[in-house]
GROMACS .gro file of C-alpha atoms in nm:
model
  122
    1UNK     CA    1   0.028   0.001   0.016
    2UNK     CA    2   0.099   0.359  -0.052
    3UNK     CA    3  -0.014   0.677   0.027
    4UNK     CA    4   0.042   1.013  -0.158
    5UNK     CA    5   0.076   1.319   0.116
    6UNK     CA    6   0.246   1.709  -0.009
    7UNK     CA    7   0.052   1.849  -0.298
    8UNK     CA    8  -0.116   2.138  -0.335
    9UNK     CA    9  -0.127   2.477  -0.524
   10UNK     CA   10   0.153   2.719  -0.582
   11UNK     CA   11   0.243   2.971  -0.788
   12UNK     CA   12   0.481   2.935  -1.051
   13UNK     CA   13   0.838   2.897  -0.954
   14UNK     CA   14   0.775   2.791  -0.583
   15UNK     CA   15   0.886   2.475  -0.412
   16UNK     CA   16   0.667   2.136  -0.311
   17UNK     CA   17   0.785   1.787  -0.165
   18UNK     CA   18   0.548   1.501  -0.216
   19UNK     CA   19   0.589   1.203   0.060
   20UNK     CA   20   0.519   0.823   0.037
   21UNK     CA   21   0.487   0.584   0.321
   22UNK     CA   22   0.450   0.293   0.210
   23UNK     CA   23   0.405  -0.062   0.361
   24UNK     CA   24   0.518  -0.450   0.291
   25UNK     CA   25   0.855  -0.634   0.377
   26UNK     CA   26   1.023  -0.609   0.091
   27UNK     CA   27   1.025  -0.221   0.039
   28UNK     CA   28   1.396  -0.176   0.130
   29UNK     CA   29   1.461  -0.388  -0.100
   30UNK     CA   30   1.275  -0.235  -0.455
   31UNK     CA   31   1.256   0.039  -0.682
   32UNK     CA   32   1.022   0.286  -0.645
   33UNK     CA   33   0.888   0.566  -0.851
   34UNK     CA   34   0.620   0.863  -0.919
   35UNK     CA   35   0.421   0.911  -1.255
   36UNK     CA   36   0.177   1.135  -1.288
   37UNK     CA   37  -0.149   1.259  -1.453
   38UNK     CA   38  -0.355   1.489  -1.600
   39UNK     CA   39  -0.672   1.485  -1.715
   40UNK     CA   40  -0.762   1.295  -2.033
   41UNK     CA   41  -0.398   1.226  -2.109
   42UNK     CA   42  -0.145   0.881  -2.046
   43UNK     CA   43  -0.021   0.837  -1.697
   44UNK     CA   44   0.384   1.014  -1.788
   45UNK     CA   45   0.665   0.846  -1.590
   46UNK     CA   46   0.843   1.136  -1.370
   47UNK     CA   47   1.136   0.956  -1.119
   48UNK     CA   48   1.265   0.636  -1.006
   49UNK     CA   49   1.503   0.518  -0.748
   50UNK     CA   50   1.639   0.214  -0.665
   51UNK     CA   51   1.620   0.000  -0.351
   52UNK     CA   52   1.982   0.192  -0.167
   53UNK     CA   53   1.933   0.513  -0.376
   54UNK     CA   54   2.233   0.476  -0.576
   55UNK     CA   55   2.063   0.512  -0.869
   56UNK     CA   56   1.830   0.750  -0.994
   57UNK     CA   57   1.634   0.797  -1.269
   58UNK     CA   58   1.404   1.110  -1.395
   59UNK     CA   59   1.200   1.223  -1.700
   60UNK     CA   60   1.381   1.515  -1.956
   61UNK     CA   61   1.095   1.728  -1.828
   62UNK     CA   62   1.192   1.723  -1.508
   63UNK     CA   63   1.558   1.620  -1.505
   64UNK     CA   64   1.696   1.933  -1.294
   65UNK     CA   65   1.436   2.043  -1.088
   66UNK     CA   66   1.327   1.736  -0.927
   67UNK     CA   67   1.484   1.508  -0.611
   68UNK     CA   68   1.374   1.169  -0.595
   69UNK     CA   69   1.493   1.023  -0.264
   70UNK     CA   70   1.438   0.782  -0.011
   71UNK     CA   71   1.444   0.709   0.376
   72UNK     CA   72   1.424   0.276   0.396
   73UNK     CA   73   1.417   0.306   0.764
   74UNK     CA   74   1.060   0.506   0.736
   75UNK     CA   75   0.920   0.309   0.443
   76UNK     CA   76   0.912   0.673   0.282
   77UNK     CA   77   0.975   0.798  -0.118
   78UNK     CA   78   1.059   1.126  -0.076
   79UNK     CA   79   1.029   1.381  -0.423
   80UNK     CA   80   1.153   1.703  -0.448
   81UNK     CA   81   0.986   1.948  -0.675
   82UNK     CA   82   1.169   2.308  -0.701
   83UNK     CA   83   1.080   2.577  -0.987
   84UNK     CA   84   0.721   2.438  -1.086
   85UNK     CA   85   0.635   2.548  -1.421
   86UNK     CA   86   0.194   2.502  -1.483
   87UNK     CA   87   0.313   2.223  -1.708
   88UNK     CA   88   0.386   2.080  -1.403
   89UNK     CA   89   0.003   2.057  -1.260
   90UNK     CA   90  -0.107   1.691  -1.242
   91UNK     CA   91  -0.250   1.435  -1.012
   92UNK     CA   92   0.131   1.311  -0.864
   93UNK     CA   93   0.089   0.903  -0.756
   94UNK     CA   94   0.378   0.694  -0.585
   95UNK     CA   95   0.451   0.325  -0.787
   96UNK     CA   96   0.605   0.018  -0.739
   97UNK     CA   97   0.757  -0.175  -1.023
   98UNK     CA   98   0.659  -0.476  -1.121
   99UNK     CA   99   1.010  -0.574  -1.186
  100UNK     CA  100   1.321  -0.509  -0.965
  101UNK     CA  101   1.490  -0.422  -1.247
  102UNK     CA  102   1.278  -0.182  -1.509
  103UNK     CA  103   1.167   0.081  -1.326
  104UNK     CA  104   1.208   0.358  -1.663
  105UNK     CA  105   0.851   0.414  -1.833
  106UNK     CA  106   0.491   0.364  -1.744
  107UNK     CA  107   0.434   0.045  -1.881
  108UNK     CA  108   0.671  -0.140  -1.587
  109UNK     CA  109   0.501  -0.032  -1.259
  110UNK     CA  110   0.210  -0.263  -1.138
  111UNK     CA  111   0.109  -0.038  -0.861
  112UNK     CA  112   0.039   0.253  -0.715
  113UNK     CA  113  -0.141   0.524  -0.478
  114UNK     CA  114  -0.433   0.689  -0.489
  115UNK     CA  115  -0.202   1.005  -0.596
  116UNK     CA  116  -0.123   1.397  -0.458
  117UNK     CA  117  -0.337   1.629  -0.688
  118UNK     CA  118  -0.020   1.953  -0.735
  119UNK     CA  119  -0.175   2.287  -0.900
  120UNK     CA  120   0.068   2.496  -1.033
  121UNK     CA  121  -0.114   2.853  -1.130
  122UNK     CA  122   0.127   3.161  -1.329
   0.00000   0.00000   0.00000
């Protein structure tokens, strides 16, 4: 189970930090990711992180502005979002990949939380 929090309404240029509290005995051994979706559009890959946190991956649209991290002792994954733009407006989902070795696209993820809304105004 994954529960996201931290979304909200901000102006362009602001920052937000999303959190994802996960449960499960294998959390610390599994990569995790963030996806996002705008109504009437397909879900989009945002970022992913390996179980150790030693490797991270980002979509081109957020690279350099977003940072994914995790705290395995708290079973929590974070997404630090800086310099937010109106095009970042979406529901953000914490997600777990189906295979520990593949986590670079939406199809690699098999489960996710309920999502948290992020709205960025210009």
